[in-house]
Tab-separated table of C-alpha atoms and ligand atoms in Angstrom:
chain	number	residue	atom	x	y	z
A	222	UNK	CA	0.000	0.000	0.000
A	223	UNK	CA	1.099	3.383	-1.108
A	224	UNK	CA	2.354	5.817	1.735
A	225	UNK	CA	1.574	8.803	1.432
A	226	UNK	CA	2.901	11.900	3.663
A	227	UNK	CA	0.701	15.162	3.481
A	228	UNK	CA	1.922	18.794	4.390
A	229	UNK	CA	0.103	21.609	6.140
A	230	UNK	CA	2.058	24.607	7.561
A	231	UNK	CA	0.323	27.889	6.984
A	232	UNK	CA	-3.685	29.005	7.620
A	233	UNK	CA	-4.145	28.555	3.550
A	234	UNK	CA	-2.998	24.611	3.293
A	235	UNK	CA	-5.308	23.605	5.854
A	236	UNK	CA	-9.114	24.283	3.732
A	237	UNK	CA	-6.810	22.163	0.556
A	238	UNK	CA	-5.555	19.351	2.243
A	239	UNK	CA	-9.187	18.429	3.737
A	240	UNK	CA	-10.630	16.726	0.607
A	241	UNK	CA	-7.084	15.386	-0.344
A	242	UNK	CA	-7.337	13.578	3.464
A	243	UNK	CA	-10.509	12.180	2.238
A	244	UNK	CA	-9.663	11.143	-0.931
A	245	UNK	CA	-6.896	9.144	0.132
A	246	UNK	CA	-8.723	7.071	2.674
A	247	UNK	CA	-11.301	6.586	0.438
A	248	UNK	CA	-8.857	5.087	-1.647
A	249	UNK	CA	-7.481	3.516	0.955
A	250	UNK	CA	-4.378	4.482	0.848
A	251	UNK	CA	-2.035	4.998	3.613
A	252	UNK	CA	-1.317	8.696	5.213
A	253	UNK	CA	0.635	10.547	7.540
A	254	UNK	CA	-0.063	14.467	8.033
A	255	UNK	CA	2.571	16.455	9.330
A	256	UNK	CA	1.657	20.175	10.560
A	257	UNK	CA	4.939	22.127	10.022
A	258	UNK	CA	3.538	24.520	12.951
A	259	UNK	CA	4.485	27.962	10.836
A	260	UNK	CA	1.211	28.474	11.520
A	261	UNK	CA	0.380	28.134	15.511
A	262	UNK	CA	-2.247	30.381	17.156
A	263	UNK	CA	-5.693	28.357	17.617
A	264	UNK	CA	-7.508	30.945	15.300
A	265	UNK	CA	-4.996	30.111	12.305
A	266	UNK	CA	-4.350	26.700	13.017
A	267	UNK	CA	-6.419	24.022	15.185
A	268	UNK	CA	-9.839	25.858	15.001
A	269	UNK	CA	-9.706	24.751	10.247
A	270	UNK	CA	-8.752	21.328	11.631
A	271	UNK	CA	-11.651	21.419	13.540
A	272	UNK	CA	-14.214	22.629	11.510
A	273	UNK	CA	-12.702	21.200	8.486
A	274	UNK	CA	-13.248	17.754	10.210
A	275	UNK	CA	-9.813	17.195	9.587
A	276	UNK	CA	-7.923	14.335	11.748
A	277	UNK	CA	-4.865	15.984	14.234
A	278	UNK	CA	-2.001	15.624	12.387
A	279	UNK	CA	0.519	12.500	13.343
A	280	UNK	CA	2.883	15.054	14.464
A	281	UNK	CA	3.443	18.882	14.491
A	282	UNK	CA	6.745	20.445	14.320
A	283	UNK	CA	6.347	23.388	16.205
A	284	UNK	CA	8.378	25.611	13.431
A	285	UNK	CA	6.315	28.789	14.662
A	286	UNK	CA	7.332	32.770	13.451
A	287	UNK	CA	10.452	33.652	12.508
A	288	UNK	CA	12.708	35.494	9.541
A	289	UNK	CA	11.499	33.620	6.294
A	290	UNK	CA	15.278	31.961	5.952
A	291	UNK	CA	14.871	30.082	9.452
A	292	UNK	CA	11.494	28.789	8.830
A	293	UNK	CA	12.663	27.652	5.761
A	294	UNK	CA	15.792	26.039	7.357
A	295	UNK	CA	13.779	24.887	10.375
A	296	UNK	CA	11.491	23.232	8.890
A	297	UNK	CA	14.099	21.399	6.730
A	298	UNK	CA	15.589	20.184	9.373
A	299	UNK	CA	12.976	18.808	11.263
A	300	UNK	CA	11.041	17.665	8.449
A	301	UNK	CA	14.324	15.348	7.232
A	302	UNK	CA	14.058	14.029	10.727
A	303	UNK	CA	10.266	13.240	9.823
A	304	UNK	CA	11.030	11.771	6.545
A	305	UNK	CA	14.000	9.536	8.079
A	306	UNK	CA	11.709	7.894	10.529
A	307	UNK	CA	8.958	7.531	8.246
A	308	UNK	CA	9.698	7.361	5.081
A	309	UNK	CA	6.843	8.205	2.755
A	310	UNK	CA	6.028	7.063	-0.635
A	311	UNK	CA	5.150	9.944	-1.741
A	312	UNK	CA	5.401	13.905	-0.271
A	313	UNK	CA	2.342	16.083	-1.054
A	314	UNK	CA	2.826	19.801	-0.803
A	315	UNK	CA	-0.358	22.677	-1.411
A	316	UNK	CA	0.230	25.771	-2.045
A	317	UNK	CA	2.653	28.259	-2.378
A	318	UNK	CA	3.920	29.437	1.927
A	319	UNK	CA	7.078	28.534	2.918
A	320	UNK	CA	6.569	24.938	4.512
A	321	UNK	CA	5.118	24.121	1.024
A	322	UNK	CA	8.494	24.940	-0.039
A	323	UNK	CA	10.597	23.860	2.810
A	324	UNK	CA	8.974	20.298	2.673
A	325	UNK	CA	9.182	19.523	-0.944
A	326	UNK	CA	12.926	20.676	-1.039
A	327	UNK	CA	13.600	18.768	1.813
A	328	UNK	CA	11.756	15.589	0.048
A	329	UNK	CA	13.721	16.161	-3.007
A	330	UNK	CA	17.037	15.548	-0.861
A	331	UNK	CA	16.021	12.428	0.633
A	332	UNK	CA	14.963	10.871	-2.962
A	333	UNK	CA	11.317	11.103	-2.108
A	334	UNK	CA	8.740	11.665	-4.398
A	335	UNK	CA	6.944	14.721	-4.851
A	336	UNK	CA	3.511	16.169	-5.464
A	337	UNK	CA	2.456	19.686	-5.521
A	338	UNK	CA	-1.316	20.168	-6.079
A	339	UNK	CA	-1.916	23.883	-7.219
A	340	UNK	CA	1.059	23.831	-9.311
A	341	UNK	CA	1.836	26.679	-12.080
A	342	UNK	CA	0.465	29.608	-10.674
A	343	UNK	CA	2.213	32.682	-11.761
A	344	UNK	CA	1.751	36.048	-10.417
A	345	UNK	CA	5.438	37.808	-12.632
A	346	UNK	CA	5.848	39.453	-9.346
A	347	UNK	CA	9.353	37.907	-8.063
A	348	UNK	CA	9.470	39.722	-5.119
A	349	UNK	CA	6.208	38.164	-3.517
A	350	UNK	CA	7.845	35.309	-1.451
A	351	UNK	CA	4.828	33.411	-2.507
A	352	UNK	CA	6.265	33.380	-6.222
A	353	UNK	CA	9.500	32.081	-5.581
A	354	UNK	CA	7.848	29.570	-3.265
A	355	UNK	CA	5.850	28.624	-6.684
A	356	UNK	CA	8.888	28.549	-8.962
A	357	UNK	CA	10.879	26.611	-7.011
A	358	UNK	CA	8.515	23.922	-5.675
A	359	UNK	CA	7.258	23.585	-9.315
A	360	UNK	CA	10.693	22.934	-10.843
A	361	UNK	CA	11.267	19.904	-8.274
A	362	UNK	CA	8.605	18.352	-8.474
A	363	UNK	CA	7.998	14.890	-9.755
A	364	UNK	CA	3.943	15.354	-10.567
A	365	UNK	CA	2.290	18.829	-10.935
A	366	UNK	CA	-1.297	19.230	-10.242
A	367	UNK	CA	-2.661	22.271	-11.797
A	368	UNK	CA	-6.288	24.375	-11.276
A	369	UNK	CA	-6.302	26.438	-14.302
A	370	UNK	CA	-4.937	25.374	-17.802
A	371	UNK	CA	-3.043	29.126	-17.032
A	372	UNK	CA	-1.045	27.371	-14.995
A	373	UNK	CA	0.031	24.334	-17.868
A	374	UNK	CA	1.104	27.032	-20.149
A	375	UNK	CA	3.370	28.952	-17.708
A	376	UNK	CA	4.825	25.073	-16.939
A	377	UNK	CA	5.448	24.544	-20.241
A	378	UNK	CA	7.062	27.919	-20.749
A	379	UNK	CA	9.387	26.782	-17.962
A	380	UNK	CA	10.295	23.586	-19.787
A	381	UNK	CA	8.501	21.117	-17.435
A	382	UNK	CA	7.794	18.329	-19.078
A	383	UNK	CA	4.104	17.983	-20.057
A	384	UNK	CA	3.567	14.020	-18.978
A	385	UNK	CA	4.213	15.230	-15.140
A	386	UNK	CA	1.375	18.156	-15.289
A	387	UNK	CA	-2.110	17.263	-14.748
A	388	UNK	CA	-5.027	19.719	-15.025
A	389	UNK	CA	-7.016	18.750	-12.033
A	390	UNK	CA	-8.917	21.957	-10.540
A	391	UNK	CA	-9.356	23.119	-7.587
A	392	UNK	CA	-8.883	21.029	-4.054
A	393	UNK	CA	-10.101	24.667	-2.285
A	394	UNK	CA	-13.252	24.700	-4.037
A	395	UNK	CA	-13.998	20.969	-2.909
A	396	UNK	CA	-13.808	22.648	0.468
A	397	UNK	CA	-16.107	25.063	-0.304
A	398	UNK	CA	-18.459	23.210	-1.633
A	399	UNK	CA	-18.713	20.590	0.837
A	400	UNK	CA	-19.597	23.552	3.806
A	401	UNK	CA	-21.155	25.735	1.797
A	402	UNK	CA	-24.877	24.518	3.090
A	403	UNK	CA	-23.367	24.455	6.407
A	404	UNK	CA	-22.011	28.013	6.494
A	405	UNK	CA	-24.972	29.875	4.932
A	406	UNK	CA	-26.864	27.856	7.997
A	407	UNK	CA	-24.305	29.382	10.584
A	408	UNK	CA	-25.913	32.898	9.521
A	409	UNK	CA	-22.470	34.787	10.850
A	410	UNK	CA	-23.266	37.884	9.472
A	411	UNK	CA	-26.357	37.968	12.126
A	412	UNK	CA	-23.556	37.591	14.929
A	413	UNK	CA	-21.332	39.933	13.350
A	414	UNK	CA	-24.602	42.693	12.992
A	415	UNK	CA	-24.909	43.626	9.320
A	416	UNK	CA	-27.296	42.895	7.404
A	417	UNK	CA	-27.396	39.794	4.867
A	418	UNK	CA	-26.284	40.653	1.026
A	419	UNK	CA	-25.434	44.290	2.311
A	420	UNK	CA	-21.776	44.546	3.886
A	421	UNK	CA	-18.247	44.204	2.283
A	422	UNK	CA	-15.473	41.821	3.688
A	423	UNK	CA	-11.964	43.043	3.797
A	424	UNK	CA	-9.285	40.984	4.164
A	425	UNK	CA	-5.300	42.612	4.100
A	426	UNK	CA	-1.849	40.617	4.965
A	427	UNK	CA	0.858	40.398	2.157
A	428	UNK	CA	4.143	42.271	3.291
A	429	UNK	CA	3.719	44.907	0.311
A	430	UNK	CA	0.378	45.773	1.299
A	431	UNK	CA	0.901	45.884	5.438
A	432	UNK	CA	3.967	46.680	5.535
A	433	UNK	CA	4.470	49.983	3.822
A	434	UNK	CA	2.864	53.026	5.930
A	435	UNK	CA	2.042	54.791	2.342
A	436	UNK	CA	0.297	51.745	0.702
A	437	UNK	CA	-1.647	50.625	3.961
A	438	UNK	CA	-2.640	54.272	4.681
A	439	UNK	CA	-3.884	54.633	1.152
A	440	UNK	CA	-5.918	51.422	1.153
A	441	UNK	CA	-7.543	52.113	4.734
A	442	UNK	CA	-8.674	55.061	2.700
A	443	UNK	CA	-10.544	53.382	0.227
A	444	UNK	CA	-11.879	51.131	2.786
A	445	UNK	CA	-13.174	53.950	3.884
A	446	UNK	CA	-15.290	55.236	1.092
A	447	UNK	CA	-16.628	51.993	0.843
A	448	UNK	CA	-17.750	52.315	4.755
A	449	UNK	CA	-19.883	55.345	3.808
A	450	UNK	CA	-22.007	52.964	1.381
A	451	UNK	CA	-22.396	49.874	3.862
A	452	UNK	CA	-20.996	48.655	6.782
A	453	UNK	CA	-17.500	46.325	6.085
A	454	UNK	CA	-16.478	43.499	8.122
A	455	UNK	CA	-12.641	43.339	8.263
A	456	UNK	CA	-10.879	40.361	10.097
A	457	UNK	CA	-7.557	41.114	11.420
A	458	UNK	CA	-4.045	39.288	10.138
A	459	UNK	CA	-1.692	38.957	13.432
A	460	UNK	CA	0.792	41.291	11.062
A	461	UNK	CA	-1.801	43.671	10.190
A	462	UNK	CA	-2.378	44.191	13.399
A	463	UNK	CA	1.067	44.744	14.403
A	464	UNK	CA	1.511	46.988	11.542
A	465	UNK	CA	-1.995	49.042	12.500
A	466	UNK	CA	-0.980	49.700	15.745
A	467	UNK	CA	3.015	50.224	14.986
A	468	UNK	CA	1.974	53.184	12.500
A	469	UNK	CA	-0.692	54.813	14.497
A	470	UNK	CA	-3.457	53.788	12.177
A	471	UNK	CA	-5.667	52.514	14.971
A	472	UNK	CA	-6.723	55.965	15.916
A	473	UNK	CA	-7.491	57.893	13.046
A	474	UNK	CA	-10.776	58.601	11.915
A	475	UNK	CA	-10.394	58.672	8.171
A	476	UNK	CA	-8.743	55.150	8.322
A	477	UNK	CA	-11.213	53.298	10.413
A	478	UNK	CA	-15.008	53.237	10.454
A	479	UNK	CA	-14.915	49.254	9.526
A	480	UNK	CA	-15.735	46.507	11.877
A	481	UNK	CA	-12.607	45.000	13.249
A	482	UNK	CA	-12.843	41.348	14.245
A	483	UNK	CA	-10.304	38.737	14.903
A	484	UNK	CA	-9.421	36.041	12.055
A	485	UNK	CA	-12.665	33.592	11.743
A	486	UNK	CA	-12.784	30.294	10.942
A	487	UNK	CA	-13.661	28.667	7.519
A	488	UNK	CA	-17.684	28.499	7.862
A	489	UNK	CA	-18.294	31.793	9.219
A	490	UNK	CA	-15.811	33.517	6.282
A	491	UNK	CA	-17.304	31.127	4.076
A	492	UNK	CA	-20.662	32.788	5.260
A	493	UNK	CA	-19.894	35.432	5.270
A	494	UNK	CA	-18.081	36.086	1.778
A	495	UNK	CA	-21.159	33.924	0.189
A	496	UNK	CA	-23.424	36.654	1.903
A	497	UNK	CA	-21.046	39.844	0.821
A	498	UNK	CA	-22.247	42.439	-1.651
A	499	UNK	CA	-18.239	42.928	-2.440
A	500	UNK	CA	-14.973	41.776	-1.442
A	501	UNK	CA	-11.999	43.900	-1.135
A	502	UNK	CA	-8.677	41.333	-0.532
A	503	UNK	CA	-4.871	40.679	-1.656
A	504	UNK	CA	-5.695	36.938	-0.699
A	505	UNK	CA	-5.481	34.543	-3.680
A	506	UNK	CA	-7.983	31.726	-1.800
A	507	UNK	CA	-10.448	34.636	-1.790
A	508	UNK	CA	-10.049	35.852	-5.262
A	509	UNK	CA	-10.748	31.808	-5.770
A	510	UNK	CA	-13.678	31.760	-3.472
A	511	UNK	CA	-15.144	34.439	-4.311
A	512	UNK	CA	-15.181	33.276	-8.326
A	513	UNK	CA	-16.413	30.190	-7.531
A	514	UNK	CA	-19.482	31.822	-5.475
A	515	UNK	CA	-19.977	34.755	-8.487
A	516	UNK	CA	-19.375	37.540	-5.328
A	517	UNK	CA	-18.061	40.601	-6.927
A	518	UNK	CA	-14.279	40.684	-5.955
A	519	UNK	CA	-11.849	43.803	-5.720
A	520	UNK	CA	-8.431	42.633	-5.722
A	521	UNK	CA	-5.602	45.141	-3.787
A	522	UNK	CA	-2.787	44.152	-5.821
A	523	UNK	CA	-1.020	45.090	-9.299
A	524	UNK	CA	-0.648	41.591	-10.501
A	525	UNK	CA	-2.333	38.091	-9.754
A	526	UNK	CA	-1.134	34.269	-9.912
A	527	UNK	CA	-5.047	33.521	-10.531
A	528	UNK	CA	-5.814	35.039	-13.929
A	529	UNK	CA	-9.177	33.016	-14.473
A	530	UNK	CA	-10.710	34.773	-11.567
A	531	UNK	CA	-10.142	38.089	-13.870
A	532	UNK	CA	-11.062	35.775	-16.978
A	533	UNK	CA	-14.328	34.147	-14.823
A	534	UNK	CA	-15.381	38.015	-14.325
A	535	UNK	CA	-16.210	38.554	-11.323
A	536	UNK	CA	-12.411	39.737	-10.057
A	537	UNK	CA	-10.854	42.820	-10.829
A	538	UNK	CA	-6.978	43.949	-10.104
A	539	UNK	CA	-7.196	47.810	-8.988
A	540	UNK	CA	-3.946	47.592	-6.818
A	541	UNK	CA	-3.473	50.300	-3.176
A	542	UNK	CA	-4.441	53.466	-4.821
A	543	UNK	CA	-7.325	55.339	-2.725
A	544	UNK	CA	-9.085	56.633	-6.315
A	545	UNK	CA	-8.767	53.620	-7.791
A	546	UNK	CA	-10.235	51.266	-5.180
A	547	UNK	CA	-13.134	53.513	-4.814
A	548	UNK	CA	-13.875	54.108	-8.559
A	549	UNK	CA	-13.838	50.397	-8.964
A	550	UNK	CA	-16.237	49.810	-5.737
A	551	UNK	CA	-18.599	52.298	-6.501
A	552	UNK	CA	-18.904	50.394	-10.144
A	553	UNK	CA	-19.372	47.068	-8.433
A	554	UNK	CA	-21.838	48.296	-6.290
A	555	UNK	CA	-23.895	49.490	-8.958
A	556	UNK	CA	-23.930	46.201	-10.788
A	557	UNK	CA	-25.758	42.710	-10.109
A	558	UNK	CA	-24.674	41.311	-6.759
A	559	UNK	CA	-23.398	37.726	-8.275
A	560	UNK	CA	-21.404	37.773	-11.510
A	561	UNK	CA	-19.190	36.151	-13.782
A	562	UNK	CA	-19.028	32.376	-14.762
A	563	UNK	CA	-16.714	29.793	-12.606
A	564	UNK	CA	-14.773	27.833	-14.762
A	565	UNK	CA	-15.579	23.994	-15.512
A	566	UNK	CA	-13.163	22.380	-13.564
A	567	UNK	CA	-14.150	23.947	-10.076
A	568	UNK	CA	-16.716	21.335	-9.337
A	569	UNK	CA	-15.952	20.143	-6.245
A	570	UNK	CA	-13.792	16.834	-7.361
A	571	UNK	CA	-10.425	17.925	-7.898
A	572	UNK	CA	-8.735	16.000	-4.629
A	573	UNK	CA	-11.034	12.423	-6.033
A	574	UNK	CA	-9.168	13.250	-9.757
A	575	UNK	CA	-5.621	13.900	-7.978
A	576	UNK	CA	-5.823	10.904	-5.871
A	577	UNK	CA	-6.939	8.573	-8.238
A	578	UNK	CA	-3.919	9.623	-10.611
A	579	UNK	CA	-1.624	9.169	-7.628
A	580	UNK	CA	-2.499	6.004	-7.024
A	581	UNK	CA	-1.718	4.864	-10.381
A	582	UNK	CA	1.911	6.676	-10.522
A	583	UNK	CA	2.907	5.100	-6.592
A	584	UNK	CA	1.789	1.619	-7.429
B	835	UD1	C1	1.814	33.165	5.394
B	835	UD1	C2	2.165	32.824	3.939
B	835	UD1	C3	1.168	33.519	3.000
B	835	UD1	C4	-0.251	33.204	3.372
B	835	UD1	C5	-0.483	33.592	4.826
B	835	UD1	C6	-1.895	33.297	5.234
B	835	UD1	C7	4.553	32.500	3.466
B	835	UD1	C8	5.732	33.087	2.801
B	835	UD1	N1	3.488	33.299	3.565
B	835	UD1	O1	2.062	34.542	5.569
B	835	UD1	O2	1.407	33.088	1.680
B	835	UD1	O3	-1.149	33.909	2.541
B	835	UD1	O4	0.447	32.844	5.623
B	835	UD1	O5	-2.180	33.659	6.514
B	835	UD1	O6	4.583	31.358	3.861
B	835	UD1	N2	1.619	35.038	13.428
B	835	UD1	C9	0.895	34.861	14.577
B	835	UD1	N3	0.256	33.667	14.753
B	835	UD1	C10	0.326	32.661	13.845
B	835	UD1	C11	1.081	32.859	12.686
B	835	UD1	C12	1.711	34.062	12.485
B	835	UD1	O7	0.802	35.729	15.412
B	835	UD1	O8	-0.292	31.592	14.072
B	835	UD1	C13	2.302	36.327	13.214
B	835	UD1	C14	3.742	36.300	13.642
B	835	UD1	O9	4.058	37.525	14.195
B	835	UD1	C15	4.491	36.130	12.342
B	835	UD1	C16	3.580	36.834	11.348
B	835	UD1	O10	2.269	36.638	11.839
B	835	UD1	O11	5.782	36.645	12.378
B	835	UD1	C17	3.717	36.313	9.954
B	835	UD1	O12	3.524	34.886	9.910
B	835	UD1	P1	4.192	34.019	8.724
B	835	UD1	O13	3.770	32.618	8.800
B	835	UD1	O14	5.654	34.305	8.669
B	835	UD1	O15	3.638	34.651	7.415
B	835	UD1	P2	2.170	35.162	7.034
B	835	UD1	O16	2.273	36.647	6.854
B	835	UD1	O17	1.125	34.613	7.930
């Protein structure tokens, strides 16, 4: 029996391994899952598990915060320990955070297998960490699962060769699918006091966003139009936080005005962004999610790895300019509230079609 050894590091990994858990024990294949810990607090960690109904992983690694080049090198070395003890058939890697990285590197080494499901996602931006995470996981590993046929082409373009790339979709919007009943029934936006269909969800954390007093001022400004139309429900990243507070942004008047909350869990964002009139985010799960639920999307960043959410229609890139997030929101909010077409492959089945190919190529 095939042995299969599943990574999950970072808040992002834990919604796409879910369905890949499932598919493998439906197959009945064997599994390990090893939590890298980069990701530790309860809110970003243990509560997706939870919800997620995904088992506690056979062993955690306790990585936790640190510069990017010593979770990288942490988790290398702890993970070769892993991979020693039990040696997997195969290593699976989601995603694009650094344990995604870290882990398939580290298989690589060790003469292990590889499989990254959400392969070939290019954003052109090298100095997102996330890219180079991409890049590099791509070009070592053994079988490349892909979510958009974007993502084949820039593979190609990179010389993989085409017999290791598989167009699969997308494990995320298994997730989604399989809770959506269950988070329109959780009614969040009731607990959270706006009214259904008539709030906007924010969502901010990438380093060139947060991290740069100019940009983050100027988006908190936009924001801030939008809170004059209706009210916006912003959960807080642990480094948005930090950087709120660190440049005095907490206090001021024409930055605020949006409801603050703490990161939720899966169903009650999932409710909530189902339930949004807009979406403002630099995520690239929510520029996903929001596709596949048609909920108009405005995208803070210059570039994106997920061009069919632009192609679907319901995504737009407008960047950190004030004028520009507020010209775009104000034509949004004009138009139908659920737009654009998902694409095909989004059905819910991606982790059944990855799983199924796996176990042909381990046995
Ligand atoms: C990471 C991923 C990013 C992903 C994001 C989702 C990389 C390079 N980046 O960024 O792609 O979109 O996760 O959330 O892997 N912190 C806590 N509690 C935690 C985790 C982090 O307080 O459980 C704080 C720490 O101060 C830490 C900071 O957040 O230094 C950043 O955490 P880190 O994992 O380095 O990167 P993220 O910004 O979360």
């Amino acid at each position: 029996m095939a042995m299969i050894t599943l990574i999950a590091g970072a808040r992002p990994n834990f919604m796409k391994i879910a369905p890949l858990v499932r598919a493998i024990d439906a197959a009945g294949l064997g599994r390990r899952i090893v939590h890298t810990g980069q990701h530790y607090d309860r809110k970003m960690s243990e509560a997706f598990f939870e919800e997620l109904g995904i088992p506690d992983p056979d062993v955690n690694l306790g990585v936790g915060s640190g510069s990017h080049v010593e979770q990288l090198a942490e988790v290398m070395r702890r993970l070769e320990a892993e991979f020693r003890t039990n040696r997997p058939d195969v290593v699976v890697v989601v995603g694009d955070v650094n344990s995604t990285l870290a882990a398939a590197l580290t298989a690589n080494k060790l003469g292990i297998p590889v499989a990254h499901v959400e392969a070939g996602l290019r954003s052109g931006d090298r100095t997102m960490p996330e890219e180079i995470n991409r890049i590099l996981t791509d070009g070592i590993s053994d079988w490349l699962y892909t979510s958009e046929p974007d993502a084949d082409e820039n593979l190609r373009k990179e010389g993989i060769a085409e017999e290791r790339v598989k167009l699969v979709g997308n494990v995320m919007i298994d997730t989604l699918f399989a809770n959506l009943e269950r988070a329109r029934a959780a009614k969040p936006w009731e607990r959270l006091g706006v009214p259904r269909g008539g709030y906007a969800v924010v969502t901010l954390h990438r380093p060139s966003n947060v991290d740069d007093p100019q940009r983050l001022e100027s988006i908190l400004r936009g924001i801030h139009d939008v809170v004059r139309e209706m009210p916006v429900v912003f959960p807080v990243h642990p480094r948005t936080l930090g950087r709120l507070k660190e440049f005095g942004f907490s206090g001021r008047e024409e930055l605020n005005g949006y409801t603050a909350v703490e990161p939720l869990g899966y169903l009650d964002m999932l409710g909530l962004v189902d339930s949004a009139r807009l979406v403002l985010t630099d995520s690239g799960g929510l520029q996903e999610e929001t596709t596949a639920l048609r909920v108009p999307c405005l995208t803070l960043r210059e570039n994106t790895e997920r061009p069919i959410t632009i192609e679907a229609g319901n995504n737009r890139l407008v960047g950190w300019r004030t004028e520009a997030i507020t010209s775009a929101a104000a034509e949004l909010l004009a138009g139908e509230s659920r737009i654009g077409t998902p694409p095909e492959l989004w059905d819910g089945r991606a982790a059944e079609r990855i799983v199924r190919h796996l176990a042909g190529a381990t046995s």
